[in-house]
Amino acid sequence: MTITTLKQRSLLGLKDLSKEEIISILDRAAYWEAQPDKVKPVLQGKFVANMFFENSTRTRFSFEVAEKRLGAEVLNFSAAVSSVQKGESIYDTVRTLESMGIDAGVIRLKPIGVLADLATKIKVPLINAGDGNNEHPTQALLDIYTMRKHFGELKGLTVAIVGDILHSRVARSNLWALQKLGVQVRFCAPPNMVAADLAAEYISMEEALKADVIMMLRVQLERHENGMIKSAEDYREHYGLTVERAQRLAPHAIIMHPAPINRNVEIDDELVEHPQSRIFPQMENGVPVRMAVIERALV
Ligand code: NCD
C-alpha cells in the first residue's frame, strides 16, 4: 500500500477530511444500516486489532460488533491487561501487532500527538477511537449520521454543544465536520471549560435551548484538576439539561449525548429516554458508521 492510500484509508480525524469524504462515509453507513443480514463477510481473512490504551466500553464494543458484522477476525486488548503497564511504549505495542500481521488497527489513547506520530511509522491503516481531547472522528460521524437521519438535510441546522468543551474530543470532531457541512455550531460552557483554541461562538444556556440539536457533553472528571466544578448540583443548576429546561426546546429539536452519562449532572435521568432524545439511537447508529469506516480502511 502506498503512503497516499494508507493516509486515505486511515481515519485520524475529521479536521482534515473533506466534505465529500464525510458524506461518502455517511452514505455507506446508510447502506450498511439497510442490509438485512447481520453478517456480510466482506472482510473475511482480514485481521483488525482494537487497541484501547484508555478505558472504553461503548466505543470498543461498537467497533467489535462492526468488525464482526463485516466478517473480520478481531483481536482486542485494553491497556489494563497489556504490557503497557510494564513500561512498554504505545509504539512498541502497535508495532508488535503490526509485525504479527494485523491489517488495520483501531486505537484509543490519552497522550495528545502520539497518534499522529504513530501514523507516520505504522504501515497499516489506523482508525482513531479517541485521542486525548483532540479528536473522536467516529463518534462525530455517528452524531452527524443521527442528525441527518432525523432532519434529512444538514445544511442550515443549528447545533448547540453544551458542557465541558475544553476536555472534549467529541466537541472538536463535531465542530470541524459540522462546519464543513454548513451547520451552525455554537458552544455553551462554564468559563473554566471554554476552549480558547476553537473558533466557535459561545452562547448562554437559554440560547442553547433554541437550537435544532442540543448536544450535552459528559463532565470529564478524570481530566480535571481539583475544583473545576463546585458540585454536581451546582453544575446541573447552571449547565444541566433539566426536565424544566427541556420543556423549552422546540418540538422538532433533538437531545444528544455521546455517553457515558452522568445522570442528573449534565442531563436529568428522565430525559435520557425522552421521546426527543436520540441517545440510544446514537449508539445504534455507531455500528453501521463504524462498518463504513472499517470497510474504507480495508477493502
Ligand atoms: C466519549 C469519549 O470517550 O470521548 N464517549 C464515547 O466515546 N462513548 C465521550 C465521553 O467520554 O464523555
PDB file of C-alpha atoms and ligand atoms in Angstrom:
ATOM      1  CA  MET A   1       0.000   0.000   0.000  1.00  0.00           C
ATOM      2  CA  THR A   2       1.392   3.409  -0.939  1.00  0.00           C
ATOM      3  CA  ILE A   3       1.637   6.249   1.559  1.00  0.00           C
ATOM      4  CA  THR A   4      -1.217   8.176  -0.077  1.00  0.00           C
ATOM      5  CA  THR A   5      -3.625   5.294   0.012  1.00  0.00           C
ATOM      6  CA  LEU A   6      -2.586   4.492   3.566  1.00  0.00           C
ATOM      7  CA  LYS A   7      -3.407   8.074   4.504  1.00  0.00           C
ATOM      8  CA  GLN A   8      -6.724   7.836   2.700  1.00  0.00           C
ATOM      9  CA  ARG A   9      -7.627   4.581   4.413  1.00  0.00           C
ATOM     10  CA  SER A  10      -6.743   5.744   7.917  1.00  0.00           C
ATOM     11  CA  LEU A  11      -9.129   7.923   9.871  1.00  0.00           C
ATOM     12  CA  LEU A  12      -7.189  10.076  12.282  1.00  0.00           C
ATOM     13  CA  GLY A  13      -9.646  12.946  12.498  1.00  0.00           C
ATOM     14  CA  LEU A  14     -12.302  14.972  10.716  1.00  0.00           C
ATOM     15  CA  LYS A  15     -10.411  18.254  10.671  1.00  0.00           C
ATOM     16  CA  ASP A  16      -8.553  17.207   7.546  1.00  0.00           C
ATOM     17  CA  LEU A  17     -11.300  15.185   5.909  1.00  0.00           C
ATOM     18  CA  SER A  18     -13.193  16.755   3.011  1.00  0.00           C
ATOM     19  CA  LYS A  19     -16.931  17.308   2.985  1.00  0.00           C
ATOM     20  CA  GLU A  20     -17.211  14.778   0.149  1.00  0.00           C
ATOM     21  CA  GLU A  21     -15.366  12.105   2.117  1.00  0.00           C
ATOM     22  CA  ILE A  22     -17.565  12.704   5.158  1.00  0.00           C
ATOM     23  CA  ILE A  23     -20.715  12.396   3.064  1.00  0.00           C
ATOM     24  CA  SER A  24     -19.473   9.259   1.367  1.00  0.00           C
ATOM     25  CA  ILE A  25     -18.900   7.592   4.773  1.00  0.00           C
ATOM     26  CA  LEU A  26     -22.411   8.624   5.896  1.00  0.00           C
ATOM     27  CA  ASP A  27     -23.928   7.255   2.689  1.00  0.00           C
ATOM     28  CA  ARG A  28     -22.071   3.992   3.042  1.00  0.00           C
ATOM     29  CA  ALA A  29     -23.246   3.741   6.668  1.00  0.00           C
ATOM     30  CA  ALA A  30     -26.824   4.096   5.398  1.00  0.00           C
ATOM     31  CA  TYR A  31     -26.119   1.216   3.028  1.00  0.00           C
ATOM     32  CA  TRP A  32     -24.881  -0.948   5.896  1.00  0.00           C
ATOM     33  CA  GLU A  33     -27.814   0.012   8.083  1.00  0.00           C
ATOM     34  CA  ALA A  34     -30.211  -1.136   5.355  1.00  0.00           C
ATOM     35  CA  GLN A  35     -28.619  -4.596   4.983  1.00  0.00           C
ATOM     36  CA  PRO A  36     -30.973  -7.320   6.200  1.00  0.00           C
ATOM     37  CA  ASP A  37     -28.188  -9.761   7.134  1.00  0.00           C
ATOM     38  CA  LYS A  38     -26.369  -9.250  10.382  1.00  0.00           C
ATOM     39  CA  VAL A  39     -23.100 -10.537   8.930  1.00  0.00           C
ATOM     40  CA  LYS A  40     -21.800  -9.830   5.441  1.00  0.00           C
ATOM     41  CA  PRO A  41     -18.265 -11.217   5.336  1.00  0.00           C
ATOM     42  CA  VAL A  42     -16.597  -8.718   3.018  1.00  0.00           C
ATOM     43  CA  LEU A  43     -13.576  -8.657   5.374  1.00  0.00           C
ATOM     44  CA  GLN A  44     -13.132 -12.401   5.647  1.00  0.00           C
ATOM     45  CA  GLY A  45      -9.473 -13.198   6.255  1.00  0.00           C
ATOM     46  CA  LYS A  46      -8.624  -9.671   7.465  1.00  0.00           C
ATOM     47  CA  PHE A  47      -7.362  -9.089  10.990  1.00  0.00           C
ATOM     48  CA  VAL A  48      -8.316  -5.966  12.917  1.00  0.00           C
ATOM     49  CA  ALA A  49      -6.831  -5.109  16.309  1.00  0.00           C
ATOM     50  CA  ASN A  50      -8.722  -2.933  18.766  1.00  0.00           C
ATOM     51  CA  MET A  51      -6.047  -1.312  20.890  1.00  0.00           C
ATOM     52  CA  PHE A  52      -7.515   0.640  23.764  1.00  0.00           C
ATOM     53  CA  PHE A  53      -4.917   2.381  25.911  1.00  0.00           C
ATOM     54  CA  GLU A  54      -7.716   4.256  27.663  1.00  0.00           C
ATOM     55  CA  ASN A  55     -10.956   2.902  29.139  1.00  0.00           C
ATOM     56  CA  SER A  56     -13.905   2.322  26.878  1.00  0.00           C
ATOM     57  CA  THR A  57     -16.988   0.160  26.860  1.00  0.00           C
ATOM     58  CA  ARG A  58     -19.328   1.535  24.232  1.00  0.00           C
ATOM     59  CA  THR A  59     -16.802   2.500  21.580  1.00  0.00           C
ATOM     60  CA  ARG A  60     -14.830  -0.725  21.922  1.00  0.00           C
ATOM     61  CA  PHE A  61     -17.903  -2.950  21.669  1.00  0.00           C
ATOM     62  CA  SER A  62     -19.296  -0.874  18.836  1.00  0.00           C
ATOM     63  CA  PHE A  63     -16.094  -1.335  16.813  1.00  0.00           C
ATOM     64  CA  GLU A  64     -16.029  -5.022  17.633  1.00  0.00           C
ATOM     65  CA  VAL A  65     -19.624  -5.547  16.510  1.00  0.00           C
ATOM     66  CA  ALA A  66     -18.927  -3.581  13.316  1.00  0.00           C
ATOM     67  CA  GLU A  67     -15.799  -5.642  12.560  1.00  0.00           C
ATOM     68  CA  LYS A  68     -17.585  -8.949  13.209  1.00  0.00           C
ATOM     69  CA  ARG A  69     -20.547  -7.926  11.070  1.00  0.00           C
ATOM     70  CA  LEU A  70     -18.070  -7.494   8.217  1.00  0.00           C
ATOM     71  CA  GLY A  71     -16.591 -10.917   8.895  1.00  0.00           C
ATOM     72  CA  ALA A  72     -13.167  -9.746  10.116  1.00  0.00           C
ATOM     73  CA  GLU A  73     -11.000 -11.574  12.642  1.00  0.00           C
ATOM     74  CA  VAL A  74     -10.874  -9.393  15.749  1.00  0.00           C
ATOM     75  CA  LEU A  75      -8.102  -9.010  18.317  1.00  0.00           C
ATOM     76  CA  ASN A  76      -8.770  -6.994  21.449  1.00  0.00           C
ATOM     77  CA  PHE A  77      -6.739  -5.625  24.200  1.00  0.00           C
ATOM     78  CA  SER A  78      -7.076  -2.873  26.730  1.00  0.00           C
ATOM     79  CA  ALA A  79      -4.151  -1.215  28.470  1.00  0.00           C
ATOM     80  CA  ALA A  80      -5.054  -2.731  31.827  1.00  0.00           C
ATOM     81  CA  VAL A  81      -4.145  -6.220  30.601  1.00  0.00           C
ATOM     82  CA  SER A  82      -1.283  -5.343  28.286  1.00  0.00           C
ATOM     83  CA  SER A  83       2.384  -4.947  28.944  1.00  0.00           C
ATOM     84  CA  VAL A  84       1.972  -1.171  28.699  1.00  0.00           C
ATOM     85  CA  GLN A  85       1.730  -1.315  32.452  1.00  0.00           C
ATOM     86  CA  LYS A  86       5.153  -2.934  32.479  1.00  0.00           C
ATOM     87  CA  GLY A  87       6.502   0.103  30.733  1.00  0.00           C
ATOM     88  CA  GLU A  88       6.212  -0.970  27.119  1.00  0.00           C
ATOM     89  CA  SER A  89       5.519   2.017  24.968  1.00  0.00           C
ATOM     90  CA  ILE A  90       2.422   2.507  22.876  1.00  0.00           C
ATOM     91  CA  TYR A  91       4.584   2.448  19.772  1.00  0.00           C
ATOM     92  CA  ASP A  92       6.109  -0.909  20.697  1.00  0.00           C
ATOM     93  CA  THR A  93       2.680  -2.431  21.277  1.00  0.00           C
ATOM     94  CA  VAL A  94       1.247  -1.230  17.985  1.00  0.00           C
ATOM     95  CA  ARG A  95       4.437  -2.227  16.171  1.00  0.00           C
ATOM     96  CA  THR A  96       4.241  -5.688  17.740  1.00  0.00           C
ATOM     97  CA  LEU A  97       0.722  -6.226  16.470  1.00  0.00           C
ATOM     98  CA  GLU A  98       1.696  -4.885  13.075  1.00  0.00           C
ATOM     99  CA  SER A  99       4.559  -7.342  12.832  1.00  0.00           C
ATOM    100  CA  MET A 100       2.160 -10.178  13.656  1.00  0.00           C
ATOM    101  CA  GLY A 101       0.197  -9.284  10.551  1.00  0.00           C
ATOM    102  CA  ILE A 102      -2.824  -7.199  11.503  1.00  0.00           C
ATOM    103  CA  ASP A 103      -4.430  -5.434   8.543  1.00  0.00           C
ATOM    104  CA  ALA A 104      -5.783  -2.427  10.450  1.00  0.00           C
ATOM    105  CA  GLY A 105      -5.741  -1.016  13.961  1.00  0.00           C
ATOM    106  CA  VAL A 106      -8.379   0.820  15.936  1.00  0.00           C
ATOM    107  CA  ILE A 107      -6.716   2.839  18.624  1.00  0.00           C
ATOM    108  CA  ARG A 108      -7.686   4.922  21.644  1.00  0.00           C
ATOM    109  CA  LEU A 109      -5.074   6.699  23.700  1.00  0.00           C
ATOM    110  CA  LYS A 110      -4.646   9.522  26.145  1.00  0.00           C
ATOM    111  CA  PRO A 111      -1.465  11.407  25.224  1.00  0.00           C
ATOM    112  CA  ILE A 112      -2.026  14.083  22.618  1.00  0.00           C
ATOM    113  CA  GLY A 113       0.057  13.958  19.439  1.00  0.00           C
ATOM    114  CA  VAL A 114       1.052  10.292  19.778  1.00  0.00           C
ATOM    115  CA  LEU A 115      -1.461   9.067  17.223  1.00  0.00           C
ATOM    116  CA  ALA A 116      -0.301  11.470  14.519  1.00  0.00           C
ATOM    117  CA  ASP A 117       3.263  10.349  15.163  1.00  0.00           C
ATOM    118  CA  LEU A 118       2.322   6.645  15.135  1.00  0.00           C
ATOM    119  CA  ALA A 119       0.567   7.065  11.805  1.00  0.00           C
ATOM    120  CA  THR A 120       3.854   8.120  10.216  1.00  0.00           C
ATOM    121  CA  LYS A 121       5.604   4.954  11.459  1.00  0.00           C
ATOM    122  CA  ILE A 122       2.972   2.220  11.143  1.00  0.00           C
ATOM    123  CA  LYS A 123       2.178   0.805   7.718  1.00  0.00           C
ATOM    124  CA  VAL A 124      -1.370  -0.427   8.264  1.00  0.00           C
ATOM    125  CA  PRO A 125      -4.402   1.887   8.365  1.00  0.00           C
ATOM    126  CA  LEU A 126      -5.165   3.308  11.812  1.00  0.00           C
ATOM    127  CA  ILE A 127      -8.588   4.423  12.983  1.00  0.00           C
ATOM    128  CA  ASN A 128      -8.802   6.910  15.815  1.00  0.00           C
ATOM    129  CA  ALA A 129     -11.198   5.771  18.549  1.00  0.00           C
ATOM    130  CA  GLY A 130     -10.444   8.868  20.655  1.00  0.00           C
ATOM    131  CA  ASP A 131      -7.099  10.560  21.244  1.00  0.00           C
ATOM    132  CA  GLY A 132      -6.847  12.683  24.351  1.00  0.00           C
ATOM    133  CA  ASN A 133      -9.006  15.757  23.961  1.00  0.00           C
ATOM    134  CA  ASN A 134      -8.090  16.073  20.292  1.00  0.00           C
ATOM    135  CA  GLU A 135     -10.467  14.080  18.062  1.00  0.00           C
ATOM    136  CA  HIS A 136     -13.013  11.269  18.164  1.00  0.00           C
ATOM    137  CA  PRO A 137     -13.964  11.058  14.493  1.00  0.00           C
ATOM    138  CA  THR A 138     -16.264   8.016  14.535  1.00  0.00           C
ATOM    139  CA  GLN A 139     -18.275   9.496  17.398  1.00  0.00           C
ATOM    140  CA  ALA A 140     -18.833  12.729  15.462  1.00  0.00           C
ATOM    141  CA  LEU A 141     -19.689  10.756  12.313  1.00  0.00           C
ATOM    142  CA  LEU A 142     -22.331   8.787  14.173  1.00  0.00           C
ATOM    143  CA  ASP A 143     -23.646  12.005  15.705  1.00  0.00           C
ATOM    144  CA  ILE A 144     -23.906  13.616  12.277  1.00  0.00           C
ATOM    145  CA  TYR A 145     -25.454  10.472  10.825  1.00  0.00           C
ATOM    146  CA  THR A 146     -28.079  10.610  13.596  1.00  0.00           C
ATOM    147  CA  MET A 147     -28.811  14.277  12.810  1.00  0.00           C
ATOM    148  CA  ARG A 148     -29.095  13.598   9.094  1.00  0.00           C
ATOM    149  CA  LYS A 149     -31.427  10.686   9.734  1.00  0.00           C
ATOM    150  CA  HIS A 150     -33.726  12.884  11.799  1.00  0.00           C
ATOM    151  CA  PHE A 151     -33.665  16.102   9.775  1.00  0.00           C
ATOM    152  CA  GLY A 152     -32.915  14.794   6.268  1.00  0.00           C
ATOM    153  CA  GLU A 153     -30.843  17.855   5.413  1.00  0.00           C
ATOM    154  CA  LEU A 154     -27.883  19.056   7.490  1.00  0.00           C
ATOM    155  CA  LYS A 155     -27.250  22.434   5.870  1.00  0.00           C
ATOM    156  CA  GLY A 156     -28.776  25.297   7.868  1.00  0.00           C
ATOM    157  CA  LEU A 157     -29.240  23.329  11.106  1.00  0.00           C
ATOM    158  CA  THR A 158     -28.199  24.883  14.402  1.00  0.00           C
ATOM    159  CA  VAL A 159     -26.349  22.690  16.889  1.00  0.00           C
ATOM    160  CA  ALA A 160     -25.592  23.748  20.458  1.00  0.00           C
ATOM    161  CA  ILE A 161     -22.859  21.733  22.173  1.00  0.00           C
ATOM    162  CA  VAL A 162     -23.074  22.209  25.925  1.00  0.00           C
ATOM    163  CA  GLY A 163     -20.650  21.465  28.737  1.00  0.00           C
ATOM    164  CA  ASP A 164     -17.026  20.513  29.120  1.00  0.00           C
ATOM    165  CA  ILE A 165     -15.829  21.770  25.729  1.00  0.00           C
ATOM    166  CA  LEU A 166     -12.245  22.197  26.913  1.00  0.00           C
ATOM    167  CA  HIS A 167     -11.719  18.472  27.502  1.00  0.00           C
ATOM    168  CA  SER A 168     -13.971  17.199  24.721  1.00  0.00           C
ATOM    169  CA  ARG A 169     -12.659  15.422  21.641  1.00  0.00           C
ATOM    170  CA  VAL A 170     -16.308  14.886  20.684  1.00  0.00           C
ATOM    171  CA  ALA A 171     -16.905  18.659  20.530  1.00  0.00           C
ATOM    172  CA  ARG A 172     -13.793  19.181  18.407  1.00  0.00           C
ATOM    173  CA  SER A 173     -14.562  16.491  15.836  1.00  0.00           C
ATOM    174  CA  ASN A 174     -18.191  17.612  15.606  1.00  0.00           C
ATOM    175  CA  LEU A 175     -17.259  21.269  15.213  1.00  0.00           C
ATOM    176  CA  TRP A 176     -14.790  20.650  12.406  1.00  0.00           C
ATOM    177  CA  ALA A 177     -17.064  18.303  10.483  1.00  0.00           C
ATOM    178  CA  LEU A 178     -20.356  20.123  11.002  1.00  0.00           C
ATOM    179  CA  GLN A 179     -18.906  23.449   9.870  1.00  0.00           C
ATOM    180  CA  LYS A 180     -17.887  21.845   6.567  1.00  0.00           C
ATOM    181  CA  LEU A 181     -21.439  20.610   6.122  1.00  0.00           C
ATOM    182  CA  GLY A 182     -22.981  24.073   6.526  1.00  0.00           C
ATOM    183  CA  VAL A 183     -24.223  23.559  10.091  1.00  0.00           C
ATOM    184  CA  GLN A 184     -24.030  26.426  12.562  1.00  0.00           C
ATOM    185  CA  VAL A 185     -22.280  25.151  15.688  1.00  0.00           C
ATOM    186  CA  ARG A 186     -22.340  27.084  18.931  1.00  0.00           C
ATOM    187  CA  PHE A 187     -20.872  26.199  22.298  1.00  0.00           C
ATOM    188  CA  CYS A 188     -22.151  26.779  25.796  1.00  0.00           C
ATOM    189  CA  ALA A 189     -19.749  26.139  28.689  1.00  0.00           C
ATOM    190  CA  PRO A 190     -18.774  27.267  32.153  1.00  0.00           C
ATOM    191  CA  PRO A 191     -15.960  29.863  31.895  1.00  0.00           C
ATOM    192  CA  ASN A 192     -13.326  27.361  33.059  1.00  0.00           C
ATOM    193  CA  MET A 193     -14.341  24.826  30.391  1.00  0.00           C
ATOM    194  CA  VAL A 194     -14.107  27.118  27.377  1.00  0.00           C
ATOM    195  CA  ALA A 195     -11.622  26.058  24.659  1.00  0.00           C
ATOM    196  CA  ALA A 196      -9.764  29.148  23.506  1.00  0.00           C
ATOM    197  CA  ASP A 197      -8.278  27.332  20.501  1.00  0.00           C
ATOM    198  CA  LEU A 198     -11.639  26.668  18.832  1.00  0.00           C
ATOM    199  CA  ALA A 199     -13.371  29.100  16.502  1.00  0.00           C
ATOM    200  CA  ALA A 200     -16.971  28.972  17.671  1.00  0.00           C
ATOM    201  CA  GLU A 201     -19.303  31.424  19.317  1.00  0.00           C
ATOM    202  CA  TYR A 202     -20.286  30.829  22.957  1.00  0.00           C
ATOM    203  CA  ILE A 203     -23.906  31.314  23.931  1.00  0.00           C
ATOM    204  CA  SER A 204     -25.967  31.142  27.124  1.00  0.00           C
ATOM    205  CA  MET A 205     -27.938  28.092  28.206  1.00  0.00           C
ATOM    206  CA  GLU A 206     -31.150  29.976  27.331  1.00  0.00           C
ATOM    207  CA  GLU A 207     -29.913  30.471  23.757  1.00  0.00           C
ATOM    208  CA  ALA A 208     -28.716  26.858  23.529  1.00  0.00           C
ATOM    209  CA  LEU A 209     -32.276  25.671  24.194  1.00  0.00           C
ATOM    210  CA  LYS A 210     -33.357  27.287  20.896  1.00  0.00           C
ATOM    211  CA  ALA A 211     -31.105  25.095  18.713  1.00  0.00           C
ATOM    212  CA  ASP A 212     -32.324  22.254  16.493  1.00  0.00           C
ATOM    213  CA  VAL A 213     -29.894  19.905  18.238  1.00  0.00           C
ATOM    214  CA  ILE A 214     -28.756  20.215  21.828  1.00  0.00           C
ATOM    215  CA  MET A 215     -25.740  18.009  22.412  1.00  0.00           C
ATOM    216  CA  MET A 216     -24.849  17.571  26.063  1.00  0.00           C
ATOM    217  CA  LEU A 217     -21.283  16.577  26.961  1.00  0.00           C
ATOM    218  CA  ARG A 218     -20.142  14.487  29.877  1.00  0.00           C
ATOM    219  CA  VAL A 219     -18.296  16.403  32.563  1.00  0.00           C
ATOM    220  CA  GLN A 220     -14.847  14.840  32.111  1.00  0.00           C
ATOM    221  CA  LEU A 221     -13.951  14.493  35.777  1.00  0.00           C
ATOM    222  CA  GLU A 222     -10.975  12.235  35.019  1.00  0.00           C
ATOM    223  CA  ARG A 223      -9.362  15.066  33.034  1.00  0.00           C
ATOM    224  CA  HIS A 224      -9.964  17.755  35.657  1.00  0.00           C
ATOM    225  CA  GLU A 225      -7.638  19.303  38.106  1.00  0.00           C
ATOM    226  CA  ASN A 226      -9.209  19.658  41.535  1.00  0.00           C
ATOM    227  CA  GLY A 227     -12.137  22.008  41.928  1.00  0.00           C
ATOM    228  CA  MET A 228     -13.186  22.523  38.304  1.00  0.00           C
ATOM    229  CA  ILE A 229     -16.797  22.063  39.325  1.00  0.00           C
ATOM    230  CA  LYS A 230     -18.172  23.268  42.657  1.00  0.00           C
ATOM    231  CA  SER A 231     -20.590  20.360  42.968  1.00  0.00           C
ATOM    232  CA  ALA A 232     -22.774  18.174  40.767  1.00  0.00           C
ATOM    233  CA  GLU A 233     -25.841  20.144  41.946  1.00  0.00           C
ATOM    234  CA  ASP A 234     -24.275  23.463  41.084  1.00  0.00           C
ATOM    235  CA  TYR A 235     -23.250  22.249  37.625  1.00  0.00           C
ATOM    236  CA  ARG A 236     -26.748  20.874  36.961  1.00  0.00           C
ATOM    237  CA  GLU A 237     -28.353  24.121  38.069  1.00  0.00           C
ATOM    238  CA  HIS A 238     -26.286  26.226  35.660  1.00  0.00           C
ATOM    239  CA  TYR A 239     -25.433  23.924  32.743  1.00  0.00           C
ATOM    240  CA  GLY A 240     -27.572  20.810  33.097  1.00  0.00           C
ATOM    241  CA  LEU A 241     -30.372  19.872  30.719  1.00  0.00           C
ATOM    242  CA  THR A 242     -33.069  19.636  33.381  1.00  0.00           C
ATOM    243  CA  VAL A 243     -36.639  18.490  32.819  1.00  0.00           C
ATOM    244  CA  GLU A 244     -37.735  22.106  33.279  1.00  0.00           C
ATOM    245  CA  ARG A 245     -35.289  23.390  30.643  1.00  0.00           C
ATOM    246  CA  ALA A 246     -36.173  20.614  28.207  1.00  0.00           C
ATOM    247  CA  GLN A 247     -39.764  21.881  28.155  1.00  0.00           C
ATOM    248  CA  ARG A 248     -38.463  24.954  26.367  1.00  0.00           C
ATOM    249  CA  LEU A 249     -36.905  23.009  23.477  1.00  0.00           C
ATOM    250  CA  ALA A 250     -38.635  23.309  20.100  1.00  0.00           C
ATOM    251  CA  PRO A 251     -40.897  20.312  19.421  1.00  0.00           C
ATOM    252  CA  HIS A 252     -38.739  19.314  16.432  1.00  0.00           C
ATOM    253  CA  ALA A 253     -35.465  19.609  18.384  1.00  0.00           C
ATOM    254  CA  ILE A 254     -33.452  16.560  19.454  1.00  0.00           C
ATOM    255  CA  ILE A 255     -31.327  15.847  22.510  1.00  0.00           C
ATOM    256  CA  MET A 256     -27.982  14.090  22.063  1.00  0.00           C
ATOM    257  CA  HIS A 257     -25.179  12.883  24.360  1.00  0.00           C
ATOM    258  CA  PRO A 258     -22.165  10.704  23.413  1.00  0.00           C
ATOM    259  CA  ALA A 259     -22.387   8.771  26.719  1.00  0.00           C
ATOM    260  CA  PRO A 260     -21.389   7.588  29.240  1.00  0.00           C
ATOM    261  CA  ILE A 261     -23.827   9.859  31.053  1.00  0.00           C
ATOM    262  CA  ASN A 262     -23.507  11.434  34.452  1.00  0.00           C
ATOM    263  CA  ARG A 263     -27.218  11.221  35.175  1.00  0.00           C
ATOM    264  CA  ASN A 264     -28.610  14.272  36.979  1.00  0.00           C
ATOM    265  CA  VAL A 265     -25.413  16.240  36.375  1.00  0.00           C
ATOM    266  CA  GLU A 266     -25.305  17.279  32.703  1.00  0.00           C
ATOM    267  CA  ILE A 267     -28.701  15.737  31.918  1.00  0.00           C
ATOM    268  CA  ASP A 268     -31.652  14.680  34.046  1.00  0.00           C
ATOM    269  CA  ASP A 269     -32.343  10.985  34.347  1.00  0.00           C
ATOM    270  CA  GLU A 270     -35.886  11.359  32.923  1.00  0.00           C
ATOM    271  CA  LEU A 271     -34.557  12.887  29.697  1.00  0.00           C
ATOM    272  CA  VAL A 272     -32.211  10.066  28.689  1.00  0.00           C
ATOM    273  CA  GLU A 273     -35.039   8.093  27.073  1.00  0.00           C
ATOM    274  CA  HIS A 274     -37.319  11.067  26.422  1.00  0.00           C
ATOM    275  CA  PRO A 275     -39.142  10.993  23.029  1.00  0.00           C
ATOM    276  CA  GLN A 276     -36.880  13.822  21.807  1.00  0.00           C
ATOM    277  CA  SER A 277     -33.711  12.065  22.975  1.00  0.00           C
ATOM    278  CA  ARG A 278     -31.544  10.304  20.384  1.00  0.00           C
ATOM    279  CA  ILE A 279     -29.036   8.936  22.894  1.00  0.00           C
ATOM    280  CA  PHE A 280     -29.744   5.233  22.299  1.00  0.00           C
ATOM    281  CA  PRO A 281     -30.248   5.690  18.535  1.00  0.00           C
ATOM    282  CA  GLN A 282     -26.776   7.305  18.532  1.00  0.00           C
ATOM    283  CA  MET A 283     -25.341   4.056  19.911  1.00  0.00           C
ATOM    284  CA  GLU A 284     -27.322   2.029  17.385  1.00  0.00           C
ATOM    285  CA  ASN A 285     -26.057   4.212  14.522  1.00  0.00           C
ATOM    286  CA  GLY A 286     -22.486   3.809  15.697  1.00  0.00           C
ATOM    287  CA  VAL A 287     -22.324   0.271  14.300  1.00  0.00           C
ATOM    288  CA  PRO A 288     -23.122   0.978  10.605  1.00  0.00           C
ATOM    289  CA  VAL A 289     -20.977   4.124  10.746  1.00  0.00           C
ATOM    290  CA  ARG A 290     -18.003   2.122  12.028  1.00  0.00           C
ATOM    291  CA  MET A 291     -18.675  -0.599   9.446  1.00  0.00           C
ATOM    292  CA  ALA A 292     -18.300   2.074   6.765  1.00  0.00           C
ATOM    293  CA  VAL A 293     -15.073   3.370   8.321  1.00  0.00           C
ATOM    294  CA  ILE A 294     -13.511  -0.089   8.680  1.00  0.00           C
ATOM    295  CA  GLU A 295     -14.554  -1.119   5.186  1.00  0.00           C
ATOM    296  CA  ARG A 296     -12.946   2.098   3.851  1.00  0.00           C
ATOM    297  CA  ALA A 297      -9.727   1.091   5.636  1.00  0.00           C
ATOM    298  CA  LEU A 298      -9.580  -2.417   4.255  1.00  0.00           C
ATOM    299  CA  VAL A 299     -11.489  -3.037   1.044  1.00  0.00           C
TER     300      VAL A 299
HETATM  301  C1  NCD B   1     -16.809   9.878  24.539  1.00  0.00           C
HETATM  302  C2  NCD B   1     -15.304   9.780  24.633  1.00  0.00           C
HETATM  303  O1  NCD B   1     -14.772   8.754  25.017  1.00  0.00           O
HETATM  304  O2  NCD B   1     -14.693  10.778  24.311  1.00  0.00           O
HETATM  305  N1  NCD B   1     -17.512   8.695  24.766  1.00  0.00           N
HETATM  306  C3  NCD B   1     -17.547   7.681  23.900  1.00  0.00           C
HETATM  307  O3  NCD B   1     -16.759   7.555  23.013  1.00  0.00           O
HETATM  308  N2  NCD B   1     -18.579   6.820  24.038  1.00  0.00           N
HETATM  309  C4  NCD B   1     -17.329  10.946  25.389  1.00  0.00           C
HETATM  310  C5  NCD B   1     -17.048  10.863  26.851  1.00  0.00           C
HETATM  311  O4  NCD B   1     -16.323  10.016  27.336  1.00  0.00           O
HETATM  312  O5  NCD B   1     -17.590  11.719  27.534  1.00  0.00           O
END
